[in-house]
JSON list of C-alpha atoms and ligand atoms in Angstrom, two decimals:
[
{"chain": "M", "resi": 1, "resn": "MET", "atom": "CA", "xyz": [88.76, 367.53, 58.60]},
{"chain": "M", "resi": 2, "resn": "PRO", "atom": "CA", "xyz": [88.61, 366.12, 62.13]},
{"chain": "M", "resi": 3, "resn": "GLN", "atom": "CA", "xyz": [88.96, 362.40, 62.28]},
{"chain": "M", "resi": 4, "resn": "GLU", "atom": "CA", "xyz": [85.96, 360.40, 63.34]},
{"chain": "M", "resi": 5, "resn": "PRO", "atom": "CA", "xyz": [86.72, 358.90, 66.75]},
{"chain": "M", "resi": 6, "resn": "THR", "atom": "CA", "xyz": [87.36, 355.23, 66.23]},
{"chain": "M", "resi": 7, "resn": "SER", "atom": "CA", "xyz": [85.01, 353.07, 68.20]},
{"chain": "M", "resi": 8, "resn": "PRO", "atom": "CA", "xyz": [86.76, 350.78, 70.67]},
{"chain": "M", "resi": 9, "resn": "THR", "atom": "CA", "xyz": [87.20, 347.20, 69.50]},
{"chain": "M", "resi": 10, "resn": "PRO", "atom": "CA", "xyz": [84.22, 345.36, 70.90]},
{"chain": "M", "resi": 11, "resn": "GLU", "atom": "CA", "xyz": [84.85, 342.61, 73.42]},
{"chain": "M", "resi": 12, "resn": "PRO", "atom": "CA", "xyz": [84.62, 339.22, 71.77]},
{"chain": "M", "resi": 13, "resn": "SER", "atom": "CA", "xyz": [81.46, 337.37, 72.60]},
{"chain": "M", "resi": 14, "resn": "GLY", "atom": "CA", "xyz": [81.32, 333.89, 74.07]},
{"chain": "M", "resi": 15, "resn": "LEU", "atom": "CA", "xyz": [81.32, 330.99, 71.65]},
{"chain": "M", "resi": 16, "resn": "PHE", "atom": "CA", "xyz": [79.96, 327.49, 72.11]},
{"chain": "M", "resi": 17, "resn": "VAL", "atom": "CA", "xyz": [81.28, 324.66, 69.92]},
{"chain": "M", "resi": 18, "resn": "ALA", "atom": "CA", "xyz": [80.41, 320.98, 70.24]},
{"chain": "M", "resi": 19, "resn": "PHE", "atom": "CA", "xyz": [82.41, 318.04, 68.92]},
{"chain": "M", "resi": 20, "resn": "GLU", "atom": "CA", "xyz": [80.30, 315.03, 68.07]},
{"chain": "M", "resi": 21, "resn": "GLY", "atom": "CA", "xyz": [80.86, 311.61, 66.55]},
{"chain": "M", "resi": 22, "resn": "GLY", "atom": "CA", "xyz": [81.18, 307.98, 67.56]},
{"chain": "M", "resi": 23, "resn": "ASP", "atom": "CA", "xyz": [83.65, 306.67, 70.11]},
{"chain": "M", "resi": 24, "resn": "GLY", "atom": "CA", "xyz": [87.15, 306.94, 68.69]},
{"chain": "M", "resi": 25, "resn": "ALA", "atom": "CA", "xyz": [86.17, 309.56, 66.09]},
{"chain": "M", "resi": 26, "resn": "GLY", "atom": "CA", "xyz": [88.78, 312.03, 67.31]},
{"chain": "M", "resi": 27, "resn": "LYS", "atom": "CA", "xyz": [86.62, 314.46, 69.33]},
{"chain": "M", "resi": 28, "resn": "SER", "atom": "CA", "xyz": [89.08, 314.79, 72.22]},
{"chain": "M", "resi": 29, "resn": "THR", "atom": "CA", "xyz": [92.00, 315.17, 69.80]},
{"chain": "M", "resi": 30, "resn": "GLN", "atom": "CA", "xyz": [90.29, 317.90, 67.78]},
{"chain": "M", "resi": 31, "resn": "SER", "atom": "CA", "xyz": [88.88, 319.81, 70.75]},
{"chain": "M", "resi": 32, "resn": "ARG", "atom": "CA", "xyz": [92.35, 319.88, 72.33]},
{"chain": "M", "resi": 33, "resn": "LEU", "atom": "CA", "xyz": [93.94, 321.17, 69.11]},
{"chain": "M", "resi": 34, "resn": "LEU", "atom": "CA", "xyz": [91.29, 323.84, 68.65]},
{"chain": "M", "resi": 35, "resn": "GLY", "atom": "CA", "xyz": [91.60, 324.85, 72.30]},
{"chain": "M", "resi": 36, "resn": "ALA", "atom": "CA", "xyz": [95.34, 325.40, 71.84]},
{"chain": "M", "resi": 37, "resn": "ALA", "atom": "CA", "xyz": [94.76, 327.46, 68.68]},
{"chain": "M", "resi": 38, "resn": "LEU", "atom": "CA", "xyz": [92.19, 329.65, 70.46]},
{"chain": "M", "resi": 39, "resn": "GLU", "atom": "CA", "xyz": [94.46, 330.18, 73.46]},
{"chain": "M", "resi": 40, "resn": "ALA", "atom": "CA", "xyz": [97.22, 331.24, 71.09]},
{"chain": "M", "resi": 41, "resn": "ILE", "atom": "CA", "xyz": [95.03, 334.20, 70.01]},
{"chain": "M", "resi": 42, "resn": "GLY", "atom": "CA", "xyz": [94.34, 335.12, 73.61]},
{"chain": "M", "resi": 43, "resn": "ARG", "atom": "CA", "xyz": [90.93, 333.57, 74.15]},
{"chain": "M", "resi": 44, "resn": "GLU", "atom": "CA", "xyz": [89.85, 331.94, 77.38]},
{"chain": "M", "resi": 45, "resn": "VAL", "atom": "CA", "xyz": [89.01, 328.35, 76.52]},
{"chain": "M", "resi": 46, "resn": "VAL", "atom": "CA", "xyz": [86.93, 325.95, 78.59]},
{"chain": "M", "resi": 47, "resn": "LEU", "atom": "CA", "xyz": [87.48, 322.37, 77.43]},
{"chain": "M", "resi": 48, "resn": "THR", "atom": "CA", "xyz": [84.76, 320.16, 78.80]},
{"chain": "M", "resi": 49, "resn": "ARG", "atom": "CA", "xyz": [82.85, 316.98, 78.09]},
{"chain": "M", "resi": 50, "resn": "GLU", "atom": "CA", "xyz": [79.62, 315.07, 78.52]},
{"chain": "M", "resi": 51, "resn": "PRO", "atom": "CA", "xyz": [78.82, 313.11, 80.47]},
{"chain": "M", "resi": 52, "resn": "GLY", "atom": "CA", "xyz": [81.04, 314.08, 83.36]},
{"chain": "M", "resi": 53, "resn": "GLY", "atom": "CA", "xyz": [82.01, 317.75, 82.97]},
{"chain": "M", "resi": 54, "resn": "THR", "atom": "CA", "xyz": [81.07, 318.50, 86.61]},
{"chain": "M", "resi": 55, "resn": "GLU", "atom": "CA", "xyz": [81.48, 316.71, 89.96]},
{"chain": "M", "resi": 56, "resn": "LEU", "atom": "CA", "xyz": [77.89, 315.54, 89.86]},
{"chain": "M", "resi": 57, "resn": "GLY", "atom": "CA", "xyz": [78.41, 314.63, 86.21]},
{"chain": "M", "resi": 58, "resn": "ALA", "atom": "CA", "xyz": [81.40, 312.46, 87.07]},
{"chain": "M", "resi": 59, "resn": "GLN", "atom": "CA", "xyz": [79.14, 310.41, 89.34]},
{"chain": "M", "resi": 60, "resn": "ILE", "atom": "CA", "xyz": [76.45, 310.20, 86.66]},
{"chain": "M", "resi": 61, "resn": "ARG", "atom": "CA", "xyz": [79.12, 309.17, 84.14]},
{"chain": "M", "resi": 62, "resn": "GLN", "atom": "CA", "xyz": [80.24, 306.38, 86.43]},
{"chain": "M", "resi": 63, "resn": "VAL", "atom": "CA", "xyz": [76.76, 304.81, 86.67]},
{"chain": "M", "resi": 64, "resn": "LEU", "atom": "CA", "xyz": [76.01, 305.39, 82.99]},
{"chain": "M", "resi": 65, "resn": "LEU", "atom": "CA", "xyz": [79.19, 304.02, 81.47]},
{"chain": "M", "resi": 66, "resn": "HIS", "atom": "CA", "xyz": [80.68, 301.73, 84.09]},
{"chain": "M", "resi": 67, "resn": "GLY", "atom": "CA", "xyz": [77.70, 300.48, 86.10]},
{"chain": "M", "resi": 68, "resn": "ASP", "atom": "CA", "xyz": [75.26, 297.65, 85.51]},
{"chain": "M", "resi": 69, "resn": "HIS", "atom": "CA", "xyz": [72.36, 297.63, 83.07]},
{"chain": "M", "resi": 70, "resn": "VAL", "atom": "CA", "xyz": [70.42, 300.91, 82.94]},
{"chain": "M", "resi": 71, "resn": "ALA", "atom": "CA", "xyz": [66.92, 300.87, 81.40]},
{"chain": "M", "resi": 72, "resn": "PRO", "atom": "CA", "xyz": [66.96, 302.87, 78.13]},
{"chain": "M", "resi": 73, "resn": "ARG", "atom": "CA", "xyz": [64.64, 305.63, 79.37]},
{"chain": "M", "resi": 74, "resn": "ALA", "atom": "CA", "xyz": [66.58, 305.95, 82.61]},
{"chain": "M", "resi": 75, "resn": "GLU", "atom": "CA", "xyz": [69.74, 306.17, 80.52]},
{"chain": "M", "resi": 76, "resn": "ALA", "atom": "CA", "xyz": [68.25, 309.02, 78.46]},
{"chain": "M", "resi": 77, "resn": "LEU", "atom": "CA", "xyz": [67.16, 310.91, 81.57]},
{"chain": "M", "resi": 78, "resn": "LEU", "atom": "CA", "xyz": [70.51, 310.48, 83.29]},
{"chain": "M", "resi": 79, "resn": "PHE", "atom": "CA", "xyz": [72.32, 311.92, 80.26]},
{"chain": "M", "resi": 80, "resn": "ALA", "atom": "CA", "xyz": [69.85, 314.82, 80.27]},
{"chain": "M", "resi": 81, "resn": "ALA", "atom": "CA", "xyz": [70.39, 315.38, 84.02]},
{"chain": "M", "resi": 82, "resn": "ASP", "atom": "CA", "xyz": [74.15, 315.48, 83.49]},
{"chain": "M", "resi": 83, "resn": "ARG", "atom": "CA", "xyz": [73.64, 317.99, 80.66]},
{"chain": "M", "resi": 84, "resn": "ALA", "atom": "CA", "xyz": [71.30, 320.23, 82.67]},
{"chain": "M", "resi": 85, "resn": "HIS", "atom": "CA", "xyz": [73.83, 320.52, 85.48]},
{"chain": "M", "resi": 86, "resn": "HIS", "atom": "CA", "xyz": [76.76, 320.95, 83.10]},
{"chain": "M", "resi": 87, "resn": "VAL", "atom": "CA", "xyz": [75.10, 323.79, 81.20]},
{"chain": "M", "resi": 88, "resn": "ALA", "atom": "CA", "xyz": [73.85, 325.56, 84.31]},
{"chain": "M", "resi": 89, "resn": "THR", "atom": "CA", "xyz": [77.12, 325.42, 86.24]},
{"chain": "M", "resi": 90, "resn": "VAL", "atom": "CA", "xyz": [79.89, 325.33, 83.60]},
{"chain": "M", "resi": 91, "resn": "VAL", "atom": "CA", "xyz": [78.78, 326.24, 80.08]},
{"chain": "M", "resi": 92, "resn": "ARG", "atom": "CA", "xyz": [76.51, 329.26, 80.66]},
{"chain": "M", "resi": 93, "resn": "PRO", "atom": "CA", "xyz": [78.77, 330.93, 83.25]},
{"chain": "M", "resi": 94, "resn": "ALA", "atom": "CA", "xyz": [81.73, 330.55, 80.86]},
{"chain": "M", "resi": 95, "resn": "LEU", "atom": "CA", "xyz": [79.80, 331.99, 77.92]},
{"chain": "M", "resi": 96, "resn": "GLU", "atom": "CA", "xyz": [78.68, 334.91, 80.08]},
{"chain": "M", "resi": 97, "resn": "ARG", "atom": "CA", "xyz": [82.31, 335.80, 80.75]},
{"chain": "M", "resi": 98, "resn": "ARG", "atom": "CA", "xyz": [82.90, 335.56, 76.98]},
{"chain": "M", "resi": 99, "resn": "ALA", "atom": "CA", "xyz": [84.98, 332.39, 77.04]},
{"chain": "M", "resi": 100, "resn": "VAL", "atom": "CA", "xyz": [84.98, 329.81, 74.28]},
{"chain": "M", "resi": 101, "resn": "VAL", "atom": "CA", "xyz": [83.43, 326.54, 75.43]},
{"chain": "M", "resi": 102, "resn": "LEU", "atom": "CA", "xyz": [84.48, 323.40, 73.56]},
{"chain": "M", "resi": 103, "resn": "THR", "atom": "CA", "xyz": [82.49, 320.38, 74.60]},
{"chain": "M", "resi": 104, "resn": "ASP", "atom": "CA", "xyz": [83.34, 316.80, 73.73]},
{"chain": "M", "resi": 105, "resn": "ARG", "atom": "CA", "xyz": [79.73, 315.60, 73.12]},
{"chain": "M", "resi": 106, "resn": "TYR", "atom": "CA", "xyz": [76.44, 317.44, 73.65]},
{"chain": "M", "resi": 107, "resn": "MET", "atom": "CA", "xyz": [72.76, 316.82, 72.93]},
{"chain": "M", "resi": 108, "resn": "ASP", "atom": "CA", "xyz": [73.32, 315.30, 69.49]},
{"chain": "M", "resi": 109, "resn": "SER", "atom": "CA", "xyz": [74.96, 312.37, 71.28]},
{"chain": "M", "resi": 110, "resn": "SER", "atom": "CA", "xyz": [71.72, 311.76, 73.18]},
{"chain": "M", "resi": 111, "resn": "ILE", "atom": "CA", "xyz": [69.66, 312.01, 70.01]},
{"chain": "M", "resi": 112, "resn": "ALA", "atom": "CA", "xyz": [71.96, 309.65, 68.08]},
{"chain": "M", "resi": 113, "resn": "TYR", "atom": "CA", "xyz": [72.58, 307.08, 70.85]},
{"chain": "M", "resi": 114, "resn": "GLN", "atom": "CA", "xyz": [69.33, 307.03, 72.83]},
{"chain": "M", "resi": 115, "resn": "GLY", "atom": "CA", "xyz": [66.91, 308.51, 70.28]},
{"chain": "M", "resi": 116, "resn": "VAL", "atom": "CA", "xyz": [68.05, 306.69, 67.14]},
{"chain": "M", "resi": 117, "resn": "ALA", "atom": "CA", "xyz": [70.27, 303.72, 68.11]},
{"chain": "M", "resi": 118, "resn": "ARG", "atom": "CA", "xyz": [68.16, 302.77, 71.18]},
{"chain": "M", "resi": 119, "resn": "ALA", "atom": "CA", "xyz": [65.03, 303.69, 69.20]},
{"chain": "M", "resi": 120, "resn": "LEU", "atom": "CA", "xyz": [63.52, 305.85, 71.94]},
{"chain": "M", "resi": 121, "resn": "SER", "atom": "CA", "xyz": [62.36, 308.49, 69.41]},
{"chain": "M", "resi": 122, "resn": "HIS", "atom": "CA", "xyz": [64.53, 311.22, 68.03]},
{"chain": "M", "resi": 123, "resn": "ASP", "atom": "CA", "xyz": [62.04, 313.98, 68.84]},
{"chain": "M", "resi": 124, "resn": "ASP", "atom": "CA", "xyz": [61.37, 312.91, 72.43]},
{"chain": "M", "resi": 125, "resn": "VAL", "atom": "CA", "xyz": [65.05, 312.74, 73.28]},
{"chain": "M", "resi": 126, "resn": "ARG", "atom": "CA", "xyz": [65.68, 316.09, 71.60]},
{"chain": "M", "resi": 127, "resn": "ASP", "atom": "CA", "xyz": [62.82, 317.70, 73.55]},
{"chain": "M", "resi": 128, "resn": "ILE", "atom": "CA", "xyz": [64.08, 316.36, 76.90]},
{"chain": "M", "resi": 129, "resn": "SER", "atom": "CA", "xyz": [67.55, 317.72, 76.19]},
{"chain": "M", "resi": 130, "resn": "ARG", "atom": "CA", "xyz": [66.28, 321.08, 75.04]},
{"chain": "M", "resi": 131, "resn": "TRP", "atom": "CA", "xyz": [64.24, 321.42, 78.21]},
{"chain": "M", "resi": 132, "resn": "ALA", "atom": "CA", "xyz": [67.28, 320.42, 80.27]},
{"chain": "M", "resi": 133, "resn": "VAL", "atom": "CA", "xyz": [69.43, 323.18, 78.77]},
{"chain": "M", "resi": 134, "resn": "GLU", "atom": "CA", "xyz": [66.72, 325.81, 78.24]},
{"chain": "M", "resi": 135, "resn": "ASP", "atom": "CA", "xyz": [67.36, 325.65, 74.51]},
{"chain": "M", "resi": 136, "resn": "LEU", "atom": "CA", "xyz": [71.07, 326.44, 74.54]},
{"chain": "M", "resi": 137, "resn": "LEU", "atom": "CA", "xyz": [72.46, 325.21, 71.23]},
{"chain": "M", "resi": 138, "resn": "PRO", "atom": "CA", "xyz": [76.09, 325.38, 70.03]},
{"chain": "M", "resi": 139, "resn": "GLU", "atom": "CA", "xyz": [76.92, 327.98, 67.39]},
{"chain": "M", "resi": 140, "resn": "LEU", "atom": "CA", "xyz": [78.79, 325.23, 65.57]},
{"chain": "M", "resi": 141, "resn": "THR", "atom": "CA", "xyz": [78.80, 321.46, 65.87]},
{"chain": "M", "resi": 142, "resn": "VAL", "atom": "CA", "xyz": [81.77, 319.65, 64.36]},
{"chain": "M", "resi": 143, "resn": "LEU", "atom": "CA", "xyz": [80.66, 316.16, 63.39]},
{"chain": "M", "resi": 144, "resn": "LEU", "atom": "CA", "xyz": [83.56, 313.74, 63.00]},
{"chain": "M", "resi": 145, "resn": "ASP", "atom": "CA", "xyz": [81.99, 311.09, 60.83]},
{"chain": "M", "resi": 146, "resn": "VAL", "atom": "CA", "xyz": [83.54, 307.73, 61.66]},
{"chain": "M", "resi": 147, "resn": "THR", "atom": "CA", "xyz": [82.52, 304.25, 60.51]},
{"chain": "M", "resi": 148, "resn": "ALA", "atom": "CA", "xyz": [81.69, 301.65, 63.16]},
{"chain": "M", "resi": 149, "resn": "ALA", "atom": "CA", "xyz": [84.71, 299.56, 62.15]},
{"chain": "M", "resi": 150, "resn": "GLU", "atom": "CA", "xyz": [87.17, 302.46, 62.26]},
{"chain": "M", "resi": 151, "resn": "GLY", "atom": "CA", "xyz": [85.82, 303.64, 65.62]},
{"chain": "M", "resi": 152, "resn": "ARG", "atom": "CA", "xyz": [86.21, 300.14, 67.05]},
{"chain": "M", "resi": 153, "resn": "ALA", "atom": "CA", "xyz": [89.77, 299.85, 65.75]},
{"chain": "M", "resi": 154, "resn": "ARG", "atom": "CA", "xyz": [90.74, 303.20, 67.30]},
{"chain": "M", "resi": 155, "resn": "ARG", "atom": "CA", "xyz": [89.17, 302.53, 70.70]},
{"chain": "M", "resi": 156, "resn": "GLY", "atom": "CA", "xyz": [91.46, 299.59, 71.29]},
{"chain": "M", "resi": 157, "resn": "GLY", "atom": "CA", "xyz": [90.75, 296.93, 73.93]},
{"chain": "M", "resi": 158, "resn": "VAL", "atom": "CA", "xyz": [88.95, 298.80, 76.72]},
{"chain": "M", "resi": 159, "resn": "HIS", "atom": "CA", "xyz": [85.23, 299.32, 76.30]},
{"chain": "M", "resi": 160, "resn": "ASP", "atom": "CA", "xyz": [82.61, 301.09, 78.40]},
{"chain": "M", "resi": 161, "resn": "ARG", "atom": "CA", "xyz": [78.92, 300.09, 78.49]},
{"chain": "M", "resi": 162, "resn": "LEU", "atom": "CA", "xyz": [78.03, 301.90, 75.27]},
{"chain": "M", "resi": 163, "resn": "GLU", "atom": "CA", "xyz": [81.26, 301.14, 73.44]},
{"chain": "M", "resi": 164, "resn": "ARG", "atom": "CA", "xyz": [80.56, 297.44, 73.99]},
{"chain": "M", "resi": 165, "resn": "GLU", "atom": "CA", "xyz": [77.47, 297.65, 71.76]},
{"chain": "M", "resi": 166, "resn": "ASP", "atom": "CA", "xyz": [77.84, 295.93, 68.38]},
{"chain": "M", "resi": 167, "resn": "ASP", "atom": "CA", "xyz": [78.70, 297.51, 65.03]},
{"chain": "M", "resi": 168, "resn": "ALA", "atom": "CA", "xyz": [75.01, 297.72, 64.02]},
{"chain": "M", "resi": 169, "resn": "PHE", "atom": "CA", "xyz": [74.38, 299.96, 67.05]},
{"chain": "M", "resi": 170, "resn": "HIS", "atom": "CA", "xyz": [77.35, 302.19, 66.20]},
{"chain": "M", "resi": 171, "resn": "GLU", "atom": "CA", "xyz": [76.30, 302.35, 62.56]},
{"chain": "M", "resi": 172, "resn": "ALA", "atom": "CA", "xyz": [72.82, 303.51, 63.71]},
{"chain": "M", "resi": 173, "resn": "VAL", "atom": "CA", "xyz": [74.51, 306.16, 65.86]},
{"chain": "M", "resi": 174, "resn": "ARG", "atom": "CA", "xyz": [76.43, 307.31, 62.80]},
{"chain": "M", "resi": 175, "resn": "GLN", "atom": "CA", "xyz": [73.28, 307.59, 60.70]},
{"chain": "M", "resi": 176, "resn": "GLY", "atom": "CA", "xyz": [71.56, 309.49, 63.53]},
{"chain": "M", "resi": 177, "resn": "TYR", "atom": "CA", "xyz": [74.34, 312.08, 63.54]},
{"chain": "M", "resi": 178, "resn": "ARG", "atom": "CA", "xyz": [74.33, 312.41, 59.77]},
{"chain": "M", "resi": 179, "resn": "GLN", "atom": "CA", "xyz": [70.57, 313.04, 59.73]},
{"chain": "M", "resi": 180, "resn": "LEU", "atom": "CA", "xyz": [70.97, 315.80, 62.30]},
{"chain": "M", "resi": 181, "resn": "ALA", "atom": "CA", "xyz": [73.62, 317.50, 60.18]},
{"chain": "M", "resi": 182, "resn": "GLU", "atom": "CA", "xyz": [71.55, 317.16, 57.02]},
{"chain": "M", "resi": 183, "resn": "ARG", "atom": "CA", "xyz": [68.54, 318.79, 58.67]},
{"chain": "M", "resi": 184, "resn": "ASP", "atom": "CA", "xyz": [70.46, 321.87, 59.79]},
{"chain": "M", "resi": 185, "resn": "PRO", "atom": "CA", "xyz": [73.55, 322.26, 57.57]},
{"chain": "M", "resi": 186, "resn": "ALA", "atom": "CA", "xyz": [74.31, 325.86, 58.63]},
{"chain": "M", "resi": 187, "resn": "ARG", "atom": "CA", "xyz": [75.12, 324.76, 62.18]},
{"chain": "M", "resi": 188, "resn": "TYR", "atom": "CA", "xyz": [77.29, 321.77, 61.27]},
{"chain": "M", "resi": 189, "resn": "LEU", "atom": "CA", "xyz": [80.72, 321.09, 59.92]},
{"chain": "M", "resi": 190, "resn": "VAL", "atom": "CA", "xyz": [80.80, 317.45, 58.85]},
{"chain": "M", "resi": 191, "resn": "LEU", "atom": "CA", "xyz": [84.28, 316.01, 58.40]},
{"chain": "M", "resi": 192, "resn": "ASP", "atom": "CA", "xyz": [85.49, 312.56, 57.41]},
{"chain": "M", "resi": 193, "resn": "ALA", "atom": "CA", "xyz": [87.13, 311.37, 60.64]},
{"chain": "M", "resi": 194, "resn": "GLY", "atom": "CA", "xyz": [89.49, 309.16, 58.61]},
{"chain": "M", "resi": 195, "resn": "ARG", "atom": "CA", "xyz": [91.48, 312.18, 57.42]},
{"chain": "M", "resi": 196, "resn": "ASP", "atom": "CA", "xyz": [94.80, 313.15, 58.93]},
{"chain": "M", "resi": 197, "resn": "PRO", "atom": "CA", "xyz": [94.28, 314.80, 62.35]},
{"chain": "M", "resi": 198, "resn": "MET", "atom": "CA", "xyz": [96.20, 317.99, 61.46]},
{"chain": "M", "resi": 199, "resn": "ASP", "atom": "CA", "xyz": [94.28, 318.26, 58.20]},
{"chain": "M", "resi": 200, "resn": "LEU", "atom": "CA", "xyz": [91.01, 318.05, 60.18]},
{"chain": "M", "resi": 201, "resn": "HIS", "atom": "CA", "xyz": [92.30, 320.67, 62.61]},
{"chain": "M", "resi": 202, "resn": "ARG", "atom": "CA", "xyz": [93.03, 323.06, 59.73]},
{"chain": "M", "resi": 203, "resn": "ALA", "atom": "CA", "xyz": [89.50, 322.55, 58.38]},
{"chain": "M", "resi": 204, "resn": "VAL", "atom": "CA", "xyz": [87.97, 323.30, 61.81]},
{"chain": "M", "resi": 205, "resn": "CYS", "atom": "CA", "xyz": [90.02, 326.50, 62.17]},
{"chain": "M", "resi": 206, "resn": "ARG", "atom": "CA", "xyz": [89.10, 327.62, 58.67]},
{"chain": "M", "resi": 207, "resn": "ALA", "atom": "CA", "xyz": [85.42, 327.11, 59.36]},
{"chain": "M", "resi": 208, "resn": "LEU", "atom": "CA", "xyz": [85.53, 329.07, 62.63]},
{"chain": "M", "resi": 209, "resn": "ALA", "atom": "CA", "xyz": [87.67, 331.90, 61.27]},
{"chain": "M", "resi": 210, "resn": "GLY", "atom": "CA", "xyz": [85.14, 332.34, 58.48]},
{"chain": "M", "resi": 211, "resn": "ARG", "atom": "CA", "xyz": [82.17, 332.47, 60.84]},
{"chain": "M", "resi": 212, "resn": "SER", "atom": "CA", "xyz": [83.10, 335.15, 63.32]},
{"chain": "M", "resi": 213, "resn": "PRO", "atom": "CA", "xyz": [85.01, 338.43, 63.05]},
{"chain": "M", "resi": 214, "resn": "ASP", "atom": "CA", "xyz": [86.38, 337.75, 66.58]},
{"chain": "M", "resi": 215, "resn": "LEU", "atom": "CA", "xyz": [88.13, 334.68, 65.21]},
{"chain": "M", "resi": 216, "resn": "ARG", "atom": "CA", "xyz": [89.52, 335.88, 61.90]},
{"chain": "M", "resi": 217, "resn": "MET", "atom": "CA", "xyz": [93.05, 335.72, 63.40]},
{"chain": "M", "resi": 218, "resn": "LEU", "atom": "CA", "xyz": [92.63, 332.04, 64.26]},
{"chain": "M", "resi": 219, "resn": "VAL", "atom": "CA", "xyz": [95.39, 329.88, 62.79]},
{"chain": "M", "resi": 220, "resn": "PRO", "atom": "CA", "xyz": [95.99, 326.17, 63.25]},
{"chain": "M", "resi": 221, "resn": "VAL", "atom": "CA", "xyz": [98.59, 325.10, 65.77]},
{"chain": "M", "resi": 222, "resn": "SER", "atom": "CA", "xyz": [101.46, 323.05, 64.46]},
{"chain": "M", "resi": 223, "resn": "HIS", "atom": "CA", "xyz": [101.83, 319.45, 65.48]},
{"chain": "M", "resi": 224, "resn": "GLN", "atom": "CA", "xyz": [104.88, 320.07, 67.70]},
{"chain": "M", "resi": 225, "resn": "ASP", "atom": "CA", "xyz": [102.91, 322.70, 69.68]},
{"chain": "M", "resi": 226, "resn": "VAL", "atom": "CA", "xyz": [100.60, 320.02, 71.00]},
{"chain": "M", "resi": 227, "resn": "VAL", "atom": "CA", "xyz": [102.84, 317.03, 71.51]},
{"chain": "M", "resi": 228, "resn": "ARG", "atom": "CA", "xyz": [102.93, 316.39, 75.23]},
{"chain": "B", "resi": 1, "resn": "LIG", "atom": "N1", "xyz": [92.12, 311.71, 62.41]},
{"chain": "B", "resi": 1, "resn": "LIG", "atom": "C1", "xyz": [92.64, 310.65, 63.04]},
{"chain": "B", "resi": 1, "resn": "LIG", "atom": "N2", "xyz": [93.20, 309.65, 62.36]},
{"chain": "B", "resi": 1, "resn": "LIG", "atom": "C2", "xyz": [93.71, 308.57, 63.00]},
{"chain": "B", "resi": 1, "resn": "LIG", "atom": "N3", "xyz": [93.70, 308.38, 64.33]},
{"chain": "B", "resi": 1, "resn": "LIG", "atom": "C3", "xyz": [93.14, 309.36, 65.08]},
{"chain": "B", "resi": 1, "resn": "LIG", "atom": "C4", "xyz": [92.57, 310.54, 64.48]},
{"chain": "B", "resi": 1, "resn": "LIG", "atom": "N4", "xyz": [92.08, 311.33, 65.47]},
{"chain": "B", "resi": 1, "resn": "LIG", "atom": "C5", "xyz": [92.32, 310.68, 66.62]},
{"chain": "B", "resi": 1, "resn": "LIG", "atom": "N5", "xyz": [92.94, 309.50, 66.40]},
{"chain": "B", "resi": 1, "resn": "LIG", "atom": "C6", "xyz": [93.33, 308.49, 67.39]},
{"chain": "B", "resi": 1, "resn": "LIG", "atom": "O1", "xyz": [92.16, 307.71, 67.67]},
{"chain": "B", "resi": 1, "resn": "LIG", "atom": "C7", "xyz": [92.04, 307.47, 69.08]},
{"chain": "B", "resi": 1, "resn": "LIG", "atom": "C8", "xyz": [90.73, 308.08, 69.59]},
{"chain": "B", "resi": 1, "resn": "LIG", "atom": "O2", "xyz": [90.82, 309.52, 69.49]},
{"chain": "B", "resi": 1, "resn": "LIG", "atom": "P1", "xyz": [90.01, 310.47, 70.50]},
{"chain": "B", "resi": 1, "resn": "LIG", "atom": "O3", "xyz": [90.35, 311.86, 70.12]},
{"chain": "B", "resi": 1, "resn": "LIG", "atom": "O4", "xyz": [90.24, 310.05, 71.90]},
{"chain": "B", "resi": 1, "resn": "LIG", "atom": "O5", "xyz": [88.53, 310.12, 70.04]},
{"chain": "B", "resi": 1, "resn": "LIG", "atom": "P2", "xyz": [87.15, 310.40, 70.79]},
{"chain": "B", "resi": 1, "resn": "LIG", "atom": "O6", "xyz": [87.38, 311.48, 71.80]},
{"chain": "B", "resi": 1, "resn": "LIG", "atom": "O7", "xyz": [86.23, 310.82, 69.69]},
{"chain": "B", "resi": 1, "resn": "LIG", "atom": "O8", "xyz": [86.73, 309.09, 71.38]},
{"chain": "B", "resi": 1, "resn": "LIG", "atom": "C9", "xyz": [93.27, 308.06, 69.72]},
{"chain": "B", "resi": 1, "resn": "LIG", "atom": "O9", "xyz": [94.22, 307.05, 69.85]},
{"chain": "B", "resi": 1, "resn": "LIG", "atom": "C10", "xyz": [93.74, 309.11, 68.72]},
{"chain": "B", "resi": 1, "resn": "LIG", "atom": "O10", "xyz": [95.12, 309.34, 68.79]},
{"chain": "B", "resi": 2, "resn": "LIG", "atom": "MG1", "xyz": [87.06, 311.49, 73.87]}
]
């Protein structure tokens, strides 16, 4: 019997993953490790961050984190402006060429910091962000759940304008994140940020490999692969 022609392997589709959690949670560490694991299976990876993932964003980041007092609503709008530009000029173009975009912070940061911890209203801040990005949501958000005390210990001595807030503020941020994950568990992977970094990396890889056929070959990198 003639063999059925095998259909060509489909091109992988773009993938958008956000890392969220308080300052010092390990977002940069985990996004770097995952980026290396994805590159090892041949994927194009765009590692980016908010605020500041673009040239305009770097200027917005400077006034937001290293400038003088910013009124809370202005702060929320500046974060949303950074996000709008970041999504339009970096994230969407990368997803269209089927890259994997790993962002260190996204709209959940605005909801947790400005909406919940600054008490500007969770829903208002969410709606502003959604408008800014025309509803682009990550396929997966990895929430690194860190206590205020642990985050403070890991940040060390240098603090930006938000990091300088007290532990009550950072504990409110943490609760804001946890509520978001509880409301939409299918889109979140919540991990205890106090675990060993390589153990967390393995959990992130496992979760992604199980979600997408394009990523079933994904394996964690070993520690020596990423020491630089
Ligand atoms: N799971 C972990 N356990 C202990 N220390 C960690 C862990 N992940 C990261 N760190 C350390 O904590 C500090 C902050 O990590 P980083 O990835 O920069 O956090 P974030 O980007 O969330 O602010 C760094 O010194 C990093 O080496
Ligand atoms: Mg970081």
